[in-house]
mmCIF file of C-alpha atoms in Angstrom:
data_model
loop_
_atom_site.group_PDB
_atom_site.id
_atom_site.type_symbol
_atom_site.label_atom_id
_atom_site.label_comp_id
_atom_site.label_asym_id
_atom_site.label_seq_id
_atom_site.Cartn_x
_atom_site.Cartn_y
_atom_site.Cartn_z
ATOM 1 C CA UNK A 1 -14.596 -18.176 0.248
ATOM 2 C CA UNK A 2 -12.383 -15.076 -0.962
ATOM 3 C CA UNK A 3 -11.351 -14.647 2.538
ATOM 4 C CA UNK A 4 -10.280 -17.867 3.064
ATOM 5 C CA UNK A 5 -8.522 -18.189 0.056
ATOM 6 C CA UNK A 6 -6.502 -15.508 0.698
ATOM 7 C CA UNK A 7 -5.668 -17.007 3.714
ATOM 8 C CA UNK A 8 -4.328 -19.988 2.741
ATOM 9 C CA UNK A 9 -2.612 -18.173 -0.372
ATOM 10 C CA UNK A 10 -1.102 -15.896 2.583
ATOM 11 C CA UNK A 11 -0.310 -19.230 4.600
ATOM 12 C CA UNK A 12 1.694 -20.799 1.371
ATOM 13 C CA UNK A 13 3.751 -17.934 0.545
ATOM 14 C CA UNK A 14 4.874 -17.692 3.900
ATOM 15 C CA UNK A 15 5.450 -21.397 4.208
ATOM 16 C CA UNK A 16 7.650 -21.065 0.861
ATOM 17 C CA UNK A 17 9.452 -17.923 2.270
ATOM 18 C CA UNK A 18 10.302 -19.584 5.556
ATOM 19 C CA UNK A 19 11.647 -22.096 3.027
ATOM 20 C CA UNK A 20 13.602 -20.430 0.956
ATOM 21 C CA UNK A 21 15.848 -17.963 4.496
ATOM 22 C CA UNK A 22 16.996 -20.558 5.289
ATOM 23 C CA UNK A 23 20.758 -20.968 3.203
ATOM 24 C CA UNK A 24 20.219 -17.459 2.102
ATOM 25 C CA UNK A 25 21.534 -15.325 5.077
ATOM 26 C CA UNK A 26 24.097 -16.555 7.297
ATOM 27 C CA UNK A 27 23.445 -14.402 10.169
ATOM 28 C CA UNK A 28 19.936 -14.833 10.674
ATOM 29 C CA UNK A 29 20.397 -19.387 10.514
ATOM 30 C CA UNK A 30 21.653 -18.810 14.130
ATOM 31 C CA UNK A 31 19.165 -16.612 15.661
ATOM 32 C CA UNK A 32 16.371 -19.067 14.621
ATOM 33 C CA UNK A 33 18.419 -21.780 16.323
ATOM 34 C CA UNK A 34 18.893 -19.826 19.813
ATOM 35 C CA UNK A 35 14.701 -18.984 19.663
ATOM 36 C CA UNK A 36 13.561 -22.070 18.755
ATOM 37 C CA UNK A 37 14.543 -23.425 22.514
ATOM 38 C CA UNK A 38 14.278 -20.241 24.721
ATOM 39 C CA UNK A 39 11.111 -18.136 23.721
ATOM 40 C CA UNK A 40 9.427 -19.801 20.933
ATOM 41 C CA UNK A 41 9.208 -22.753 23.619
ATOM 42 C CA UNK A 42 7.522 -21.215 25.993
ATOM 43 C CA UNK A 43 3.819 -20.268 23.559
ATOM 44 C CA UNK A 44 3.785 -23.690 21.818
ATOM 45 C CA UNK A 45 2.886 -23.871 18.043
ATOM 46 C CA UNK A 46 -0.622 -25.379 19.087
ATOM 47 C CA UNK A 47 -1.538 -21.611 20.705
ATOM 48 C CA UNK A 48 -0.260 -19.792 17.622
ATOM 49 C CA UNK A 49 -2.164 -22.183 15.204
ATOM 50 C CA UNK A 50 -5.462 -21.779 17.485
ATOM 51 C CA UNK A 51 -4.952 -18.059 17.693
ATOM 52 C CA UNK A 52 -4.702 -17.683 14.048
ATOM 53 C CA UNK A 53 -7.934 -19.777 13.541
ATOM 54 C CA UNK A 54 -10.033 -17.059 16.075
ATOM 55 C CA UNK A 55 -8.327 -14.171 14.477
ATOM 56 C CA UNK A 56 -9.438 -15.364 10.673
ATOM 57 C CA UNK A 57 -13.038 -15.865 11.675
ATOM 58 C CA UNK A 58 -13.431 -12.431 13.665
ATOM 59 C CA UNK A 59 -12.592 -11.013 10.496
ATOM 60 C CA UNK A 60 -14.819 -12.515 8.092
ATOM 61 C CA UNK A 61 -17.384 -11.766 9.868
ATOM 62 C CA UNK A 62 -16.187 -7.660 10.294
ATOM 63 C CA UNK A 63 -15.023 -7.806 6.726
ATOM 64 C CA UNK A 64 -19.085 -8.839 5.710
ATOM 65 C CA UNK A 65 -20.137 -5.470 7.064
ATOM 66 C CA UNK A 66 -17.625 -2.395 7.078
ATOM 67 C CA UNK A 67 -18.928 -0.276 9.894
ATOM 68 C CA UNK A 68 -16.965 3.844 9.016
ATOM 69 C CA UNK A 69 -14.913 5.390 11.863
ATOM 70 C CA UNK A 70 -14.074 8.121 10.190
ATOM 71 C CA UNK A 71 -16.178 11.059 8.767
ATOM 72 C CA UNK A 72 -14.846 10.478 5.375
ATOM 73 C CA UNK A 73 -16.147 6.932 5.664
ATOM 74 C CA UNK A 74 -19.196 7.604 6.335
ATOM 75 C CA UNK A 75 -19.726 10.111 2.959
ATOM 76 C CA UNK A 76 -17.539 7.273 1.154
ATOM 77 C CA UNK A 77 -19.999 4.473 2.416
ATOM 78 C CA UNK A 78 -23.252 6.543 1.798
ATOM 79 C CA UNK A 79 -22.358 7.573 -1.962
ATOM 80 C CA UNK A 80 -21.948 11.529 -0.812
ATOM 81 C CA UNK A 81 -18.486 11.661 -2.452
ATOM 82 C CA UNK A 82 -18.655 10.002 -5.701
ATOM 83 C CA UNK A 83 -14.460 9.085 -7.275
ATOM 84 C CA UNK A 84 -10.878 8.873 -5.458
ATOM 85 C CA UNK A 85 -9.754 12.079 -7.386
ATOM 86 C CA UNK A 86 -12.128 14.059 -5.107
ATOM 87 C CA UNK A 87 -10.157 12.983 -2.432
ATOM 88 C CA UNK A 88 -7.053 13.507 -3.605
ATOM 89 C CA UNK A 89 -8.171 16.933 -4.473
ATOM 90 C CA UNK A 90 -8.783 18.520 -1.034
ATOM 91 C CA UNK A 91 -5.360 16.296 0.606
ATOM 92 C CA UNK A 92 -7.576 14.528 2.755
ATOM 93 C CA UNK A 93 -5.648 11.617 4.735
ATOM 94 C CA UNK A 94 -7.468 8.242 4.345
ATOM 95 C CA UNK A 95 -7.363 6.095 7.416
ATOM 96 C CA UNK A 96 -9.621 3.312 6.674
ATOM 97 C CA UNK A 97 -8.294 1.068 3.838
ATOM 98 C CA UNK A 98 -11.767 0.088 2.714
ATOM 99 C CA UNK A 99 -12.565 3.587 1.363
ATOM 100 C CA UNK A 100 -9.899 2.494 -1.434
ATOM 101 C CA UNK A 101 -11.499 -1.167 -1.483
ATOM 102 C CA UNK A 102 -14.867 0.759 -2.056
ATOM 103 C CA UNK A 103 -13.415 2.695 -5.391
ATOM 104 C CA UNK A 104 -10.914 0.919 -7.025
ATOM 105 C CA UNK A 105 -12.729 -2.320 -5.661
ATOM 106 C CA UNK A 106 -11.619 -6.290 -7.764
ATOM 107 C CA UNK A 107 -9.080 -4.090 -10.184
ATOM 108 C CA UNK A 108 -6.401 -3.127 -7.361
ATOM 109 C CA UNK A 109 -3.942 -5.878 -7.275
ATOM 110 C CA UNK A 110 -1.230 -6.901 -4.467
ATOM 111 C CA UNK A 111 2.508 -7.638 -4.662
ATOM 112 C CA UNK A 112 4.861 -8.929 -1.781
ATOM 113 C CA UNK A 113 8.274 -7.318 -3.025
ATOM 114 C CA UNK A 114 10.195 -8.699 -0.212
ATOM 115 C CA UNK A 115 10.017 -10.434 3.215
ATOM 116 C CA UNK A 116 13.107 -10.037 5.564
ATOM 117 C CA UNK A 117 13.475 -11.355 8.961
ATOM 118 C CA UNK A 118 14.662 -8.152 11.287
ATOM 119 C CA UNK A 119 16.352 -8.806 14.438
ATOM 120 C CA UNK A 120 16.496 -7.164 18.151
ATOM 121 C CA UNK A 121 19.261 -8.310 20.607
ATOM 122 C CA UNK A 122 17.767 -8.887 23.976
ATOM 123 C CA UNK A 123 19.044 -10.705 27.226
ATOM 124 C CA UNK A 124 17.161 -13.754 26.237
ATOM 125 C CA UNK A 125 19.127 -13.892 22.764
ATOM 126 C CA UNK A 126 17.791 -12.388 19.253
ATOM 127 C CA UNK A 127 13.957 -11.619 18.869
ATOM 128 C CA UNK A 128 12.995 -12.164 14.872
ATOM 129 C CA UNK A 129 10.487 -10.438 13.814
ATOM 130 C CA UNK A 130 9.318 -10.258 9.809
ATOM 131 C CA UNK A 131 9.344 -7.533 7.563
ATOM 132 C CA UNK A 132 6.939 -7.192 4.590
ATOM 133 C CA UNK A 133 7.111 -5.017 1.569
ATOM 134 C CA UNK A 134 3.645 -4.992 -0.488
ATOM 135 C CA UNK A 135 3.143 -2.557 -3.582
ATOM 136 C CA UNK A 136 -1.233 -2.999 -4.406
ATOM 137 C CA UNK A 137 -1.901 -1.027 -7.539
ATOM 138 C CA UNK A 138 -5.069 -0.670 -10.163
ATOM 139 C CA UNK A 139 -2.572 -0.617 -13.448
ATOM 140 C CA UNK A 140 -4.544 2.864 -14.401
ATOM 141 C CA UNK A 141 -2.571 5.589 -12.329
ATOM 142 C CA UNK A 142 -3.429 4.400 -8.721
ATOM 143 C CA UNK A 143 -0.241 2.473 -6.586
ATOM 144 C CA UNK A 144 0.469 2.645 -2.857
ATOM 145 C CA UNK A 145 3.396 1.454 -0.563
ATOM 146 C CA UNK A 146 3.124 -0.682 2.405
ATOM 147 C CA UNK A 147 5.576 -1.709 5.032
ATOM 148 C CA UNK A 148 4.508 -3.592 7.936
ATOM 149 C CA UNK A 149 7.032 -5.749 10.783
ATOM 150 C CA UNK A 150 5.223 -8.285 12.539
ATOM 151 C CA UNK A 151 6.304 -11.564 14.393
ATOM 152 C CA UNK A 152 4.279 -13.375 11.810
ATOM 153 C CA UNK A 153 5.148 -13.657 7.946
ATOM 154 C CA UNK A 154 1.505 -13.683 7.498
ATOM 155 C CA UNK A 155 0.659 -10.593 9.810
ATOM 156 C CA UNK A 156 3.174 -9.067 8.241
ATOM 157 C CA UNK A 157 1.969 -9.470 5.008
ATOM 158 C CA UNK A 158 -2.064 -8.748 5.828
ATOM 159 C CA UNK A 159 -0.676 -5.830 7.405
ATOM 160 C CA UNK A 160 1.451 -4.422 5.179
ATOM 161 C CA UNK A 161 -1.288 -4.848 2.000
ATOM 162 C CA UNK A 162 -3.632 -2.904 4.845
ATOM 163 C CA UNK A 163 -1.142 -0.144 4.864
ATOM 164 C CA UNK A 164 -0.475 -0.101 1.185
ATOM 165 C CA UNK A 165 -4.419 0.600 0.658
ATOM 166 C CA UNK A 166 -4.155 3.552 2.780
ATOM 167 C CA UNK A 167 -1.277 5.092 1.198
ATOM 168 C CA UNK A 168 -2.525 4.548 -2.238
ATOM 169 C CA UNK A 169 -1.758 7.804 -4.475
ATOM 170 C CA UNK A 170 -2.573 9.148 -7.899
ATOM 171 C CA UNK A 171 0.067 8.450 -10.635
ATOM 172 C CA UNK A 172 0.374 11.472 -13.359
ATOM 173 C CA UNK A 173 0.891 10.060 -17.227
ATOM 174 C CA UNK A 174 1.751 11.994 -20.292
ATOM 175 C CA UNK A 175 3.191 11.393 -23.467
ATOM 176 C CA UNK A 176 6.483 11.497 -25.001
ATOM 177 C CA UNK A 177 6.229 13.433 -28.300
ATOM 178 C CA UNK A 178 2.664 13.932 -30.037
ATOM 179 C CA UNK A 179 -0.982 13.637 -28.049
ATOM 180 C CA UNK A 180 -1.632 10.654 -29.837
ATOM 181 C CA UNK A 181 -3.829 8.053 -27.867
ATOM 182 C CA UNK A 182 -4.047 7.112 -24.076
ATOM 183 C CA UNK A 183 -1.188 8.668 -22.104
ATOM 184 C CA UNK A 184 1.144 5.886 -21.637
ATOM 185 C CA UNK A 185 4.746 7.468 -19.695
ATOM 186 C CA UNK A 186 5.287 9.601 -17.133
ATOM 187 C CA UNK A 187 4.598 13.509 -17.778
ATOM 188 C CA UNK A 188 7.985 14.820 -16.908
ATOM 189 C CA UNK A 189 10.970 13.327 -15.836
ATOM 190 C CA UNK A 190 10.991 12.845 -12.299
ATOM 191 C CA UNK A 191 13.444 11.899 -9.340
ATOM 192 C CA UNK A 192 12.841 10.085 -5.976
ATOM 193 C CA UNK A 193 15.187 9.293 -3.575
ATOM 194 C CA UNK A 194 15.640 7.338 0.031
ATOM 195 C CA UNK A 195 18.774 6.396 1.967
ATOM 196 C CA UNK A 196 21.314 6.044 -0.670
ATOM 197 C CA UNK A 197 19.437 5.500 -3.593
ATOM 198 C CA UNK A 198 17.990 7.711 -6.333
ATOM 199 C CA UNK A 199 15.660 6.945 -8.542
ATOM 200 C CA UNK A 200 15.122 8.849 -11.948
ATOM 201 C CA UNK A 201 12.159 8.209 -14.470
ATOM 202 C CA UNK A 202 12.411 9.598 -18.071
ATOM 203 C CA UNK A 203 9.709 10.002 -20.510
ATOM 204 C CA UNK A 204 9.797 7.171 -23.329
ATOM 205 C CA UNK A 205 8.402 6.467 -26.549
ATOM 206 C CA UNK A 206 5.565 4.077 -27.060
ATOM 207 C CA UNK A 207 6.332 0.734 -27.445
ATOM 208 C CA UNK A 208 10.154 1.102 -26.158
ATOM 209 C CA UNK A 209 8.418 -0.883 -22.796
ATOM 210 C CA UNK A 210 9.689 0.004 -19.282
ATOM 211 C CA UNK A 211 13.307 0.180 -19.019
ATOM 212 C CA UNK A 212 14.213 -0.840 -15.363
ATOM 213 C CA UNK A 213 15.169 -3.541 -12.973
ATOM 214 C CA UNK A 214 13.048 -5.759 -11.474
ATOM 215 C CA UNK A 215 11.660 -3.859 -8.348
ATOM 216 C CA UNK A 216 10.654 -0.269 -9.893
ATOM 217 C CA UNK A 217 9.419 -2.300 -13.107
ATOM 218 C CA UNK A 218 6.812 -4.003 -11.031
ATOM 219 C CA UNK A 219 5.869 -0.635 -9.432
ATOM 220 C CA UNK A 220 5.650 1.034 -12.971
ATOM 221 C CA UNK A 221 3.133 -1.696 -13.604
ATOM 222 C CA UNK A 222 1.531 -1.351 -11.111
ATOM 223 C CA UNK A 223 1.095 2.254 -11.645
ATOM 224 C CA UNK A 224 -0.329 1.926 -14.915
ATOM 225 C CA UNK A 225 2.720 3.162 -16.739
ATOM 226 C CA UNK A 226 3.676 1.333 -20.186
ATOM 227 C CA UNK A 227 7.180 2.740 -21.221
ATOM 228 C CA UNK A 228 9.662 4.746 -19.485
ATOM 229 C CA UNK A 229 13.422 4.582 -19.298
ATOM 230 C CA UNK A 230 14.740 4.780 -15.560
ATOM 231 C CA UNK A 231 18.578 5.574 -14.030
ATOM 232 C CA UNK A 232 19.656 4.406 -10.541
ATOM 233 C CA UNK A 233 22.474 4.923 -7.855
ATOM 234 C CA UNK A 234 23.314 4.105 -4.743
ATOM 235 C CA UNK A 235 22.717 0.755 -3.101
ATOM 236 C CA UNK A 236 20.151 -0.540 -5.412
ATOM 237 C CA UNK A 237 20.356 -4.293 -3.747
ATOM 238 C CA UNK A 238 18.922 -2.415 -0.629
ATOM 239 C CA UNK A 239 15.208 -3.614 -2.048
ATOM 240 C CA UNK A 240 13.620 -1.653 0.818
ATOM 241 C CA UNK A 241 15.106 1.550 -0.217
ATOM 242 C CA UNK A 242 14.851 0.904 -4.238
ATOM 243 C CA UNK A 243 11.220 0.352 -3.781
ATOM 244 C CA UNK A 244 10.532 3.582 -1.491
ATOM 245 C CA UNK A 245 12.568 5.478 -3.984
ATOM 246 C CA UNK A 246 10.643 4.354 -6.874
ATOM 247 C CA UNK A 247 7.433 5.143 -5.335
ATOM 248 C CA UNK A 248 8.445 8.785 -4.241
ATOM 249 C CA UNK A 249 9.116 9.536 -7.470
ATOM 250 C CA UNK A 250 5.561 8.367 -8.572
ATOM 251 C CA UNK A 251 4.793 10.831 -6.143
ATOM 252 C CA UNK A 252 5.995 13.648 -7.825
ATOM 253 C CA UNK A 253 4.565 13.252 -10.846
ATOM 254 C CA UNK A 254 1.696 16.041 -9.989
ATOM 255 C CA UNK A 255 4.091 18.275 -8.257
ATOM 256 C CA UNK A 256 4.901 20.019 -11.652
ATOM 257 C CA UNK A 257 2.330 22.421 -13.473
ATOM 258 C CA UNK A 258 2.233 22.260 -16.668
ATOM 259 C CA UNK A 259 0.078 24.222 -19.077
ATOM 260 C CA UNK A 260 -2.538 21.990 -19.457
ATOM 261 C CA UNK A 261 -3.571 21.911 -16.002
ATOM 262 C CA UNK A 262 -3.348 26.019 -15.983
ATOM 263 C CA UNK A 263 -7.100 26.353 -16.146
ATOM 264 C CA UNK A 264 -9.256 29.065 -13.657
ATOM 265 C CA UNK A 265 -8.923 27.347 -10.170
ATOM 266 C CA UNK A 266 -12.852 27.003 -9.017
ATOM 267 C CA UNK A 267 -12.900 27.120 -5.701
ATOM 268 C CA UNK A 268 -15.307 24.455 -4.534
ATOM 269 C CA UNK A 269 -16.088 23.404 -0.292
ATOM 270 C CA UNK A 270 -14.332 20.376 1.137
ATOM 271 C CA UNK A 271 -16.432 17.444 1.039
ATOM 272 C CA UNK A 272 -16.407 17.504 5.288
ATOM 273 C CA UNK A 273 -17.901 21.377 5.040
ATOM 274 C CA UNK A 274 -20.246 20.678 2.115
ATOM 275 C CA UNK A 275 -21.827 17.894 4.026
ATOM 276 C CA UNK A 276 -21.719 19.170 7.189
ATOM 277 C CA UNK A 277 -25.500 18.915 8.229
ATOM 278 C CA UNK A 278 -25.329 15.201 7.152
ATOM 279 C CA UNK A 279 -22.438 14.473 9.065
ATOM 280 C CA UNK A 280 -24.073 16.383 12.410
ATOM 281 C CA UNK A 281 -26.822 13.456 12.432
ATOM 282 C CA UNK A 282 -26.286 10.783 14.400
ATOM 283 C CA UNK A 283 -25.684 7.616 12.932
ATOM 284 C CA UNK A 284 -27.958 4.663 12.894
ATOM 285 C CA UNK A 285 -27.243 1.230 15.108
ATOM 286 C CA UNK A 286 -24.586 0.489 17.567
ATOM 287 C CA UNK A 287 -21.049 2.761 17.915
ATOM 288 C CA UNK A 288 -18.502 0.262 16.681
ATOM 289 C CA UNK A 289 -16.391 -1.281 19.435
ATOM 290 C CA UNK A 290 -12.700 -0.601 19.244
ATOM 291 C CA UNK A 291 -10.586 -2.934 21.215
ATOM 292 C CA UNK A 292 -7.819 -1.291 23.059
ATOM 293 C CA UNK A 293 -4.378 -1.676 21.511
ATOM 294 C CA UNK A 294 -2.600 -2.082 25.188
#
């Protein structure tokens, strides 16, 4: 039932964004008009509606059982490494999104930030493709990125929140003057930057909110951050860019060592060396089936 409400939530929002291009950029109202007789034409809206029904039920039924394809999955999926943090400790690249379904689970949250249709000039005229920006975050120091093109404002958007899980990293918070309470701003003040923009987060004082626009204040949200003051340049209406920015400097928040995290470093094994014998077994039940991508 989640699945398919999701579906249909994915369905409307790209109905209503479909919607909503259409005054909004002048350039893009005539390469819709040139597809919708040459190539659109030639697949039929019946074939895309029927392909979209098989693709939906293949994955409720892979989404009922995840099977790992990774060695990290498997110690994820058979309780051998217990929190994110441990992780994020040894820098070990996630490449299955349900490891981060599996810890932060019902409290990580999605947000489309923008859809924008991207062209390609071909001989045939302009091929559209769409472009999704998703933020997913747990609002307690967890947020990730994703940014997927796909010919579909729904694929797009599945895709992109798939990315975002992947690229989910931890968010630092400190406090502005005394240790009072839960950490509630950002540590230090910290920059990120892409293209022409630069973003710049300042320590605030509790209860002065976060200071920002609308695209890193989501993101700050999302990150589990309650006040901070922020300063831009560059081409801030470039959302793309703004949002990248903002999350790079989320980034950085555990870049800088401070004194309280100058205690004796123990020197532990890597979860893949500490488990090694487990992970020489052979696992139980079929070798998942990966369909070719060509």
């Amino acid at each position: 039932d989640k699945d398919e409400e999701g579906s249909s939530r994915l369905e409307r929002l790209a109905a209503a964004t479909m919607a909503d291009r259409g005054g909004e950029r002048g350039g893009f109202d005539r390469g819709f008009g040139g597809r919708g007789r040459g190539d659109r034409g030639d697949r039929g809206r019946g074939d895309r509606g029927r392909g979209r029904g098989r693709g939906r039920g293949r994955g409720d039924k892979d989404e009922e059982k995840w099977v790992p394809l990774t060695k990290l999955g498997r110690l994820v999926q058979q309780g051998k490494i217990k929190k994110l943090e441990d992780i994020f400790l040894f820098s070990m690249p996630i490449k299955e999104y349900q490891i981060v379904e599996f810890f932060l689970g019902a409290a990580l949250k999605d947000e489309v930030m923008k859809i924008m249709p991207v062209q390609k000039q071909t001989r045939a005229g302009q091929r559209t493709r769409f472009k999704a920006f998703v933020v997913v975050g747990d609002s307690n120091g967890h947020v990730g990125l994703g940014v997927k093109c796909a010919k579909e404002v729904a694929m797009a958007i599945r895709g992109a929140i798939t990315l975002a899980k992947t690229s989910v990293v931890p968010v630092r918070r400190g406090y502005w003057g005394n240790k009072i309470g839960k950490p509630h701003t950002v540590p230090t003040k910290a920059t990120g930057k892409c293209g022409s923009v630069t973003v710049r987060l300042i320590p605030a004082p509790r209860g002065a909110g976060i200071v920002a626009a609308r695209v890193p204040k989501k993101v700050l949200q999302m990150a589990g951050i309650d006040d901070c003051y922020t300063a831009s340049r560059g081409s801030t209406k470039t959302l793309g860019n703004f949002v990248k920015a903002t999350f790079a400097a989320l980034q950085t928040t555990y870049d800088f060592l401070t004194p309280d995290l100058w205690q004796e470093t123990r020197f532990e094994k890597q979860p893949l060396q500490e488990f090694t014998d487990f992970l020489a077994k052979p696992t139980i039940g079929e070798a998942p089936k990966i369909a070719s991508a060509y």
